[in-house]
Short mmCIF file of N, CA, C and O in Angstrom, two decimals:
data_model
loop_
_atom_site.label_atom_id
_atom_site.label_comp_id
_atom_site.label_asym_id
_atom_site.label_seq_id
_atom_site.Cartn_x
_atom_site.Cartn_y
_atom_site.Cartn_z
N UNK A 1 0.84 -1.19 0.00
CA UNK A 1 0.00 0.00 0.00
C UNK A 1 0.88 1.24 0.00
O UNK A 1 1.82 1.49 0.76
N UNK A 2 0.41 1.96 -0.98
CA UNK A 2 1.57 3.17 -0.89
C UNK A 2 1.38 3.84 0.43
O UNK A 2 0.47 3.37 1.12
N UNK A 3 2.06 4.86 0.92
CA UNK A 3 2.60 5.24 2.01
C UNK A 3 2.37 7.10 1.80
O UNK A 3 2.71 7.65 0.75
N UNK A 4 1.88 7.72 2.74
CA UNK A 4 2.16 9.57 2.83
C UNK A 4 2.25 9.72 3.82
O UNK A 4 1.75 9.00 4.68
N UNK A 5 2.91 10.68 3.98
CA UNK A 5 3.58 10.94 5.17
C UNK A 5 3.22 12.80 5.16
O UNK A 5 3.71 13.49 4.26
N UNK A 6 2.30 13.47 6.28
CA UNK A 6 2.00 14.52 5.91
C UNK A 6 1.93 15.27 7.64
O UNK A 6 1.84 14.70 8.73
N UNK A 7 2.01 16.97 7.22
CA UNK A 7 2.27 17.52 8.66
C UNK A 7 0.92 18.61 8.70
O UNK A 7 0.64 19.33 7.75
N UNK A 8 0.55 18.59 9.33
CA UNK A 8 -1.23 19.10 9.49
C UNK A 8 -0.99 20.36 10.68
O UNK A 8 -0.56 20.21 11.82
N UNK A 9 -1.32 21.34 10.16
CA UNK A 9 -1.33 22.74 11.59
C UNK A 9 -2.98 23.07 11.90
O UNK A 9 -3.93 23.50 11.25
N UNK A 10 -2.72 22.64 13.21
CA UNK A 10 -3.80 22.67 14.40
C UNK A 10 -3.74 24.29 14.80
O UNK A 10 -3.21 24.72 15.83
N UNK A 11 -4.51 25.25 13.59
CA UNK A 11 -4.08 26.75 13.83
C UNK A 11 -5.04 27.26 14.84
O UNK A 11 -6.22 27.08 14.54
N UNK A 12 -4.83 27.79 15.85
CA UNK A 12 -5.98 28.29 17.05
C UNK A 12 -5.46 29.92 17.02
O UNK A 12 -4.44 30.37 16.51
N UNK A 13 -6.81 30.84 17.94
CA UNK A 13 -6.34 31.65 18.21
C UNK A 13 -6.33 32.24 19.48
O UNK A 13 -5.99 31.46 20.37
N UNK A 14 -6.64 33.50 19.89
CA UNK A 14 -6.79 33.81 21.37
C UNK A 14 -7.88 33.71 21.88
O UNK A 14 -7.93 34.01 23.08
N UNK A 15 -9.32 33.23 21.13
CA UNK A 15 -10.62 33.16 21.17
C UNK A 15 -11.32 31.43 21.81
O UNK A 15 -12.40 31.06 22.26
N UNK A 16 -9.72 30.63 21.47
CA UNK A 16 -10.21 29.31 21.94
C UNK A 16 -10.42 28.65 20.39
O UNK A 16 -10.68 27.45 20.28
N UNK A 17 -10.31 29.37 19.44
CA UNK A 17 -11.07 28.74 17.85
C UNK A 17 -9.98 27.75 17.55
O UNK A 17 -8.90 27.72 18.14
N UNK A 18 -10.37 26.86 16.48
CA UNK A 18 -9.50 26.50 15.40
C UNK A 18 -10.12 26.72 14.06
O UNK A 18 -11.31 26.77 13.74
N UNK A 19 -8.53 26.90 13.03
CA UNK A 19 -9.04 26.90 12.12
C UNK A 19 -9.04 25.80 11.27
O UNK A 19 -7.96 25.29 11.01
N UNK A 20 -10.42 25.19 10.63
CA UNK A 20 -10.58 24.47 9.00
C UNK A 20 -10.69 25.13 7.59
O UNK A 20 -11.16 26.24 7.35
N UNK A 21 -10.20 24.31 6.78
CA UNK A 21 -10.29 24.61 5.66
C UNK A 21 -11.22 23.63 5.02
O UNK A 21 -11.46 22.54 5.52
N UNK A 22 -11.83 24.13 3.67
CA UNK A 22 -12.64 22.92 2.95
C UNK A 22 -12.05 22.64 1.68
O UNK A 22 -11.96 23.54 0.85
N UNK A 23 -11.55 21.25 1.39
CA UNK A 23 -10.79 20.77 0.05
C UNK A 23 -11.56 21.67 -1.24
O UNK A 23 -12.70 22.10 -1.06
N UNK A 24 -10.87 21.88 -2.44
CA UNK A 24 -12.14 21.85 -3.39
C UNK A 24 -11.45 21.23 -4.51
O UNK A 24 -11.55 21.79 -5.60
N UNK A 25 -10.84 20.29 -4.43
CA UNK A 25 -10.54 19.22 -5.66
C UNK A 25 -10.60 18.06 -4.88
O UNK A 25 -11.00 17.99 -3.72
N UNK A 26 -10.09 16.98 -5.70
CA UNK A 26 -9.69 15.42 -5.35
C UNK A 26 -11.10 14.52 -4.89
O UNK A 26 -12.25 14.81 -4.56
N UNK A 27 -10.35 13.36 -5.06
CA UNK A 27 -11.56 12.18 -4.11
C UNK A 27 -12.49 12.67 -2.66
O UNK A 27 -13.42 11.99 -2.23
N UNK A 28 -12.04 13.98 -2.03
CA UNK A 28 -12.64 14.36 -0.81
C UNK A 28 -12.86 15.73 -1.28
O UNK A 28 -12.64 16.67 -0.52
N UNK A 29 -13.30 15.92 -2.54
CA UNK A 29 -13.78 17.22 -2.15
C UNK A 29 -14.78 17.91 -1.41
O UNK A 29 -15.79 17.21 -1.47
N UNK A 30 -15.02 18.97 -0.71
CA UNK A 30 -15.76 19.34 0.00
C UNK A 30 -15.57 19.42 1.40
O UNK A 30 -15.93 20.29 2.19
N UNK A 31 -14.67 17.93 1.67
CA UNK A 31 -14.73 17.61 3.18
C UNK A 31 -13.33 18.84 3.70
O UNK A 31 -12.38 19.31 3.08
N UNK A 32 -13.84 19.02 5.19
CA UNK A 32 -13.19 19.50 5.69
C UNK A 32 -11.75 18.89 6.32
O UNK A 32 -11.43 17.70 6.31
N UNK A 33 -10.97 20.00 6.88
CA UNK A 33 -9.16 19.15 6.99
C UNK A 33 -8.19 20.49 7.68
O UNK A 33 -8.09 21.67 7.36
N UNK A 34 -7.68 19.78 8.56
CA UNK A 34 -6.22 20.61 8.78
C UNK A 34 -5.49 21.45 7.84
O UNK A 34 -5.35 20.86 6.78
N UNK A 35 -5.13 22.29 7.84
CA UNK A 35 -4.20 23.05 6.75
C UNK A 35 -2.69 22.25 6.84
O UNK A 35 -2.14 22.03 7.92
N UNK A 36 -2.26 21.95 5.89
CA UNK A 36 -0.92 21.24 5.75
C UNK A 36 -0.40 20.34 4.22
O UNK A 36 -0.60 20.50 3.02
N UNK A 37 0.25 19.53 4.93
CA UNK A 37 0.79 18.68 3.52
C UNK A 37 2.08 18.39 3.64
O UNK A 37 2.76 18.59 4.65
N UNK A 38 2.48 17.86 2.50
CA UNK A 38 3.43 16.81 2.25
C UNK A 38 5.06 17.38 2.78
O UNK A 38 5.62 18.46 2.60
N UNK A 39 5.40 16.41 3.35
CA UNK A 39 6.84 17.18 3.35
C UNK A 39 7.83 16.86 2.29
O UNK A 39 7.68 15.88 1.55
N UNK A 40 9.07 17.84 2.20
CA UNK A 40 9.98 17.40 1.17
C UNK A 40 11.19 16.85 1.16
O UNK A 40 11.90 17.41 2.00
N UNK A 41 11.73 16.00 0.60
CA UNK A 41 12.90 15.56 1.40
C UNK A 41 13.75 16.31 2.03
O UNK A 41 14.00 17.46 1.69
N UNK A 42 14.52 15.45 3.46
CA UNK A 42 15.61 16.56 4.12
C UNK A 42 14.80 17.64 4.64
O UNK A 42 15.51 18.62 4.84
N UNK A 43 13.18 17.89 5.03
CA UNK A 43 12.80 18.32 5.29
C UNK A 43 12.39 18.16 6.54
O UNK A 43 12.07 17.01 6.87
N UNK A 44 12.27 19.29 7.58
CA UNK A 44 11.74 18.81 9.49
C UNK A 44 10.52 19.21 9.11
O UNK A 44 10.48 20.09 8.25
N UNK A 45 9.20 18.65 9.68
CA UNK A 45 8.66 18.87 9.91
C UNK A 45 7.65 19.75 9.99
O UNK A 45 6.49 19.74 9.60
N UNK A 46 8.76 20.99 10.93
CA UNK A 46 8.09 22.23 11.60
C UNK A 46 8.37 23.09 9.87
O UNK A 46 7.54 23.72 9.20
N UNK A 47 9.70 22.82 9.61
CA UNK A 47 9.75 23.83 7.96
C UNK A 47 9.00 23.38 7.27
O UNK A 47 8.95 24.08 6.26
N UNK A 48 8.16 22.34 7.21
CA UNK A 48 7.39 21.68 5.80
C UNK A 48 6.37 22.24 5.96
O UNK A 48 5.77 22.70 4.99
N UNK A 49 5.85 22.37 7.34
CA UNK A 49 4.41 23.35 7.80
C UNK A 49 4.40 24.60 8.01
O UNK A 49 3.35 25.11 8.41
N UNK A 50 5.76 25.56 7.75
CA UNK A 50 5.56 26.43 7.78
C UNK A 50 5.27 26.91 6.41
O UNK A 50 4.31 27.60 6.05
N UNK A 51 6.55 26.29 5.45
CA UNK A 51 6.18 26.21 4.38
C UNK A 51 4.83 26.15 3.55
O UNK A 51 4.47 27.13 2.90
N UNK A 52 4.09 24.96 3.57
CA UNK A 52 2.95 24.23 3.22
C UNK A 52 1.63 25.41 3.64
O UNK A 52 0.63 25.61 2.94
N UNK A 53 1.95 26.08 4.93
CA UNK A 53 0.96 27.18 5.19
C UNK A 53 1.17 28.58 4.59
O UNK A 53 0.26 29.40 4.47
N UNK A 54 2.33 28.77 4.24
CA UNK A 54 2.54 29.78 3.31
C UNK A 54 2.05 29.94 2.26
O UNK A 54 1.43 30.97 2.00
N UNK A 55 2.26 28.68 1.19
CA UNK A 55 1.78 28.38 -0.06
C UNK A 55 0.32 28.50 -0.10
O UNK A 55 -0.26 28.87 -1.12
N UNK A 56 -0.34 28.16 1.06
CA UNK A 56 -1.83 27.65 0.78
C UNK A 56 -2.83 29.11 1.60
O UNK A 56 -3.98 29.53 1.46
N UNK A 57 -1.79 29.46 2.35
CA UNK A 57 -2.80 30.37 2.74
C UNK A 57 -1.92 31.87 2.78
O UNK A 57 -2.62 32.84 3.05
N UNK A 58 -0.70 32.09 2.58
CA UNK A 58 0.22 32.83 2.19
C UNK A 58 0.14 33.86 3.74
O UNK A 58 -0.13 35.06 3.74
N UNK A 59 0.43 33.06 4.93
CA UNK A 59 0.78 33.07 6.12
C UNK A 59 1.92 32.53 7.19
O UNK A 59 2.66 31.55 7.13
N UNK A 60 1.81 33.44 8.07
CA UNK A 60 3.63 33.09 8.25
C UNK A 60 3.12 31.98 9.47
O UNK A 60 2.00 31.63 9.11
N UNK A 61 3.31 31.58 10.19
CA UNK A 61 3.13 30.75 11.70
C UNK A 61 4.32 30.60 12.52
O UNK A 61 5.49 30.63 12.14
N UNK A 62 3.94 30.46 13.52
CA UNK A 62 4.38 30.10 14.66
C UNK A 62 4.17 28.53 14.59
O UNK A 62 3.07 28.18 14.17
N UNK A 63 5.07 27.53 14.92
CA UNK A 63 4.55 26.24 15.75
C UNK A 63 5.09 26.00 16.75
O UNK A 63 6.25 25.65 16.96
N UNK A 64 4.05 26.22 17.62
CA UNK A 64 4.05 25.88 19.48
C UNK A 64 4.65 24.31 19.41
O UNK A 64 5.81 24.12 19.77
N UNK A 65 4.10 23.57 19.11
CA UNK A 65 4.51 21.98 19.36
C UNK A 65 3.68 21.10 18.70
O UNK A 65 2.60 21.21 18.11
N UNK A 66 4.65 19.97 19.01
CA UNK A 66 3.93 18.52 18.20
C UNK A 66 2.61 18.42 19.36
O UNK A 66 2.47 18.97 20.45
N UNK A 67 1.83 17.56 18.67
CA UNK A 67 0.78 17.18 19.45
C UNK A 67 0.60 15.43 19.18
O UNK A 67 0.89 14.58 20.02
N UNK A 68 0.09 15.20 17.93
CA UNK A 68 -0.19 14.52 17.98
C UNK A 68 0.14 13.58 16.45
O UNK A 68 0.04 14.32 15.47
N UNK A 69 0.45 12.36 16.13
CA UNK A 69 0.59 11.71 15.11
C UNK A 69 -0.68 10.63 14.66
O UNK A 69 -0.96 9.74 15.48
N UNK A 70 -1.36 10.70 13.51
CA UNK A 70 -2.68 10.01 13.61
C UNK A 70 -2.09 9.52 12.03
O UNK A 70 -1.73 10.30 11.15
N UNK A 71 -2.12 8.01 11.95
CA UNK A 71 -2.40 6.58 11.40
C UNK A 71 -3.51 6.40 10.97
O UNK A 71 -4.51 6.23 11.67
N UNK A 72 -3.47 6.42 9.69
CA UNK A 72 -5.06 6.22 9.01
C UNK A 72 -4.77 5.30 7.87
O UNK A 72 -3.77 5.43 7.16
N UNK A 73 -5.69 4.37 7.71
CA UNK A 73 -5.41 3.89 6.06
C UNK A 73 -6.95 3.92 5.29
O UNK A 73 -7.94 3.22 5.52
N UNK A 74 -6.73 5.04 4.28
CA UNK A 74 -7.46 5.36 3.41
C UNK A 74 -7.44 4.07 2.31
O UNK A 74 -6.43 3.43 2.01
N UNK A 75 -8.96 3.81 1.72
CA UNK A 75 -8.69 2.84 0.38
C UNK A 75 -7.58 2.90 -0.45
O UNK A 75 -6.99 1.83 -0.56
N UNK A 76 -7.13 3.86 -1.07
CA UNK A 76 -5.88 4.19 -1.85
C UNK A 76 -4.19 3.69 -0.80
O UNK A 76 -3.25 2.92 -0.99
N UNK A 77 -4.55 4.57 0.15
CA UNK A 77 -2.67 4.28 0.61
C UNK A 77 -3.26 4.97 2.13
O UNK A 77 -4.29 5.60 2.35
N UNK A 78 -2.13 4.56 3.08
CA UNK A 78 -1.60 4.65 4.34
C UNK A 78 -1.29 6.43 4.58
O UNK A 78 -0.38 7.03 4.00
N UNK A 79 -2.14 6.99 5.44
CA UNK A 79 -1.69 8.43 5.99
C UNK A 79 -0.83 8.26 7.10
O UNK A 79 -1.11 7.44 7.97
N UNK A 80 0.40 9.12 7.15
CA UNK A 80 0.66 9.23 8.75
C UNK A 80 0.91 10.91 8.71
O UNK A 80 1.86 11.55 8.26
N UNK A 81 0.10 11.19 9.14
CA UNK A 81 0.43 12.66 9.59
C UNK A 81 -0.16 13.45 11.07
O UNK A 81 -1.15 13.54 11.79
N UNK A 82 1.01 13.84 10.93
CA UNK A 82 2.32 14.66 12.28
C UNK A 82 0.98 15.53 12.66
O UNK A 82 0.38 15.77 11.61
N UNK A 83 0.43 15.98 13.59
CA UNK A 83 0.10 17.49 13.72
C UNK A 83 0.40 18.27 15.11
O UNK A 83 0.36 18.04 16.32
N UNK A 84 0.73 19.39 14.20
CA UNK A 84 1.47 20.38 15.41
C UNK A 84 0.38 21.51 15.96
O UNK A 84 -0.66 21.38 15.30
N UNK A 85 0.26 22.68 17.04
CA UNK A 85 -0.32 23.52 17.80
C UNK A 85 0.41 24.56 17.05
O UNK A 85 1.64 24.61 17.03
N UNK A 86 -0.54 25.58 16.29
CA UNK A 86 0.22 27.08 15.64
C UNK A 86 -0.53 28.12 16.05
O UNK A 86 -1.72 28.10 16.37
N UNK A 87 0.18 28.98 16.02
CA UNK A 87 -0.88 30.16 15.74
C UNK A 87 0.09 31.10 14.71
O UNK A 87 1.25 31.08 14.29
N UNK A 88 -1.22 32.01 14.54
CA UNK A 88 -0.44 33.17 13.67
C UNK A 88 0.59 34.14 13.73
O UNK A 88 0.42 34.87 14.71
N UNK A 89 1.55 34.43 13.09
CA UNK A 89 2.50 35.32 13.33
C UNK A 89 1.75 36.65 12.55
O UNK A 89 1.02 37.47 13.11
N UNK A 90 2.10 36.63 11.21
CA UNK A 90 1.16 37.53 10.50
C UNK A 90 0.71 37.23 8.77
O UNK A 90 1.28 36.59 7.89
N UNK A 91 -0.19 37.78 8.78
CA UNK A 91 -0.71 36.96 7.34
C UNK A 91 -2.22 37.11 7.50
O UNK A 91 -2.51 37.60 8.59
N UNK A 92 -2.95 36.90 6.94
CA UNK A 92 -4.59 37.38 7.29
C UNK A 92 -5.31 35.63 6.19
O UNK A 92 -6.22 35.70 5.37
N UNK A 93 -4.58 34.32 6.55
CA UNK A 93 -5.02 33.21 6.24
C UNK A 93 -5.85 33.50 4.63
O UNK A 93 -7.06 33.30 4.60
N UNK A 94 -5.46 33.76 3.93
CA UNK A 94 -6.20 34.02 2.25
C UNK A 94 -6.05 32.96 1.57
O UNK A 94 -4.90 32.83 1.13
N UNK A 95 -7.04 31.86 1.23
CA UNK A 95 -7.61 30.78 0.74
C UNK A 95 -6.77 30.63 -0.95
O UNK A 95 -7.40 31.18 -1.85
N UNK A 96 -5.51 29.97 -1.32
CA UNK A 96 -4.99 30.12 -2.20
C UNK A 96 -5.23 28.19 -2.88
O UNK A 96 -5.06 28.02 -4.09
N UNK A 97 -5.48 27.37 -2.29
CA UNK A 97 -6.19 25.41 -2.77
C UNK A 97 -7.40 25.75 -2.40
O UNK A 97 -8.24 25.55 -3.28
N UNK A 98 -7.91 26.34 -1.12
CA UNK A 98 -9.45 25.54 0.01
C UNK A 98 -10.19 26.61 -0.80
O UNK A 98 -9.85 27.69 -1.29
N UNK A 99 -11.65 25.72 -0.75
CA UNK A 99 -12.73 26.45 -1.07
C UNK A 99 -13.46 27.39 0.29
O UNK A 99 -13.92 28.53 0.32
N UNK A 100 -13.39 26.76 0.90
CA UNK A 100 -13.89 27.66 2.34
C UNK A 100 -12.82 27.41 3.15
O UNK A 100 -11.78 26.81 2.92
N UNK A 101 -13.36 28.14 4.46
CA UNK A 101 -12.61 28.13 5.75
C UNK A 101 -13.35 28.61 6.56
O UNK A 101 -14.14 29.45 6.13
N UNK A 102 -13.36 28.37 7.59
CA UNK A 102 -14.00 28.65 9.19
C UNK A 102 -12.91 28.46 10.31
O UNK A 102 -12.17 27.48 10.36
N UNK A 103 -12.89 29.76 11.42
CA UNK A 103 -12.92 29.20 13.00
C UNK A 103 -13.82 28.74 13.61
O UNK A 103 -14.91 29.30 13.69
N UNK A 104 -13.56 27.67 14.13
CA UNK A 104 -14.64 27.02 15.09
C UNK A 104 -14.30 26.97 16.53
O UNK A 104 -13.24 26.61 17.04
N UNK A 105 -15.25 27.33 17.05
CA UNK A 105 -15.31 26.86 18.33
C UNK A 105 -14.76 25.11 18.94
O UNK A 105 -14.83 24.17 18.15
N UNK A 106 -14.38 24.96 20.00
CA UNK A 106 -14.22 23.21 20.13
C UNK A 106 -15.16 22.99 20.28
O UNK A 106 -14.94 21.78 20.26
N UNK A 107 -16.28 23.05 20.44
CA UNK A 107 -17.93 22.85 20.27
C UNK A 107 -18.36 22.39 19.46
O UNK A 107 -19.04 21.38 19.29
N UNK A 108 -17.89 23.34 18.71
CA UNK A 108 -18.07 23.58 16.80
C UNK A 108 -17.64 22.77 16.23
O UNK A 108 -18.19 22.55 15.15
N UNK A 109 -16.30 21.78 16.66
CA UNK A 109 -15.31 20.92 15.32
C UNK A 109 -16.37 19.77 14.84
O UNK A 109 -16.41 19.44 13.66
N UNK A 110 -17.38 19.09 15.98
CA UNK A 110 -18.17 18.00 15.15
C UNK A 110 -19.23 19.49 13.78
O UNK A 110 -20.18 18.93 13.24
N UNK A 111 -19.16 20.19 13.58
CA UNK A 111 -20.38 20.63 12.79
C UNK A 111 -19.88 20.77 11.13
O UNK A 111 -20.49 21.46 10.32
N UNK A 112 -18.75 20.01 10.83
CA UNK A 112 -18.63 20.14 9.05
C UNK A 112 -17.82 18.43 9.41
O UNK A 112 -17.43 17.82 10.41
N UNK A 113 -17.92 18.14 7.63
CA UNK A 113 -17.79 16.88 7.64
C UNK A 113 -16.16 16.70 7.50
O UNK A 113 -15.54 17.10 6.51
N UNK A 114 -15.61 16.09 8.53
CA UNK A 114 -13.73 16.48 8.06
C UNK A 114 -13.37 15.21 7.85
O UNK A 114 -13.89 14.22 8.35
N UNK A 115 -12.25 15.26 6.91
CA UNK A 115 -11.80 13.81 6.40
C UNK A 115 -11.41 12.91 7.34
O UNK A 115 -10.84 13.43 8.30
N UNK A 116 -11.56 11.53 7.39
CA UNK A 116 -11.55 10.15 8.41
C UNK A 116 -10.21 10.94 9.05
O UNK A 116 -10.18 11.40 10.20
N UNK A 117 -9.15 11.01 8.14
CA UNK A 117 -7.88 11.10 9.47
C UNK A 117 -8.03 12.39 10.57
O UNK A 117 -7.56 12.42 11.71
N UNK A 118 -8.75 13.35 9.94
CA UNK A 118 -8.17 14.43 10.63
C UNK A 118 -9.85 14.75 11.73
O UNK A 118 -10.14 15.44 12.71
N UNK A 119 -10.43 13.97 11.00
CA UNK A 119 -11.79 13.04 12.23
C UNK A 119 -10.84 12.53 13.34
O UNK A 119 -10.79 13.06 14.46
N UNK A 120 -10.28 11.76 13.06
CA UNK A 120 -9.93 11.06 14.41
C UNK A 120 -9.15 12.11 15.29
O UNK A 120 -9.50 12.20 16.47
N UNK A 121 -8.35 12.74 14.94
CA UNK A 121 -7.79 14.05 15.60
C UNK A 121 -9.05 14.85 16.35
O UNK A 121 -8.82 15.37 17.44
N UNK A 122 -10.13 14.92 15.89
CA UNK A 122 -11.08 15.95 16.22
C UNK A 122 -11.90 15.42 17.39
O UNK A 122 -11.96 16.06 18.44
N UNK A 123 -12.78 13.82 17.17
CA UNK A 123 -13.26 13.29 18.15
C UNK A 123 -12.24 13.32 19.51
O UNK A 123 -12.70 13.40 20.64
N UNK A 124 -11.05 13.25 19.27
CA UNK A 124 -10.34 12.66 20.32
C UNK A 124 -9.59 14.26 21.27
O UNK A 124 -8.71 14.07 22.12
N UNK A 125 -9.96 15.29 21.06
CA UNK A 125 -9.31 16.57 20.66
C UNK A 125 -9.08 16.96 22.31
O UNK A 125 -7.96 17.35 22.66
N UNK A 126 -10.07 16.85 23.22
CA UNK A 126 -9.55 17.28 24.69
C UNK A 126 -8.43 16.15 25.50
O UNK A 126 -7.79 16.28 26.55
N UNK A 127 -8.51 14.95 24.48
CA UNK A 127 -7.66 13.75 25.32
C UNK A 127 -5.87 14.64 24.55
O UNK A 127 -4.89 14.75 25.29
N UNK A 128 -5.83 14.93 23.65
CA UNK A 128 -4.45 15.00 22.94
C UNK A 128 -4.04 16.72 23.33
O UNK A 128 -2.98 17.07 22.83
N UNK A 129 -4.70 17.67 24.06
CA UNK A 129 -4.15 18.54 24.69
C UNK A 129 -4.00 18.60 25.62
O UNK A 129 -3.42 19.57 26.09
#
């Protein structure tokens, strides 16, 4: 089974929110997801997500810390992706892949449909802080 290996930013702010994005291509379009992606070789982590949030939302971040690593196997191939605690440095998050975006409340994370992996991150969300 092929294999990805991906780093996901858990972006919050001083309000208690996080932020989602909503795909608008591929096999999941629509569903909601972490802001992130693939890393590149020789690449840590924390640079692939700072990176990866630049590109997509042309924002700088902070990453506070790892949190959590979530194991998924999708029909196609095996996810493992990293996710870290960010917040904003500066940048005003401008939608450059996602069709939408929302802060949510932790109340709020069950109310859009988010993809199986980054589901399991969400149900499980007061045990992994």
């Amino acid at each position: 089974m092929k294999q990805i290996e991906v780093v996901a930013a858990i972006i919050h702010d001083d309000l208690g929110r996080i932020f989602a994005t909503q795909r608008g291509y591929g096999d999941f379009k629509d569903y909601w997801e972490f802001p992130g992606g693939k890393m590149e070789p020789e690449e840590t982590a924390e640079d692939a997500l700072k990176r990866e949030i630049w590109e997509e939302l042309e924002t700088q971040i902070v990453v506070e810390r790892f949190v959590k690593t979530i194991e998924y196997d999708y029909p196609q191939f095996h996810l493992t992706m990293h996710c870290y605690l960010c917040h904003v440095e500066s940048g005003h998050l401008e939608l450059k892949e996602h069709e939408a975006a929302k802060w949510l409340h932790t109340k709020e994370l069950d109310s859009v449909n988010w993809l199986p992996a980054d589901w399991d991150f969400v149900k499980n969300w007061t045990k992994v802080l």
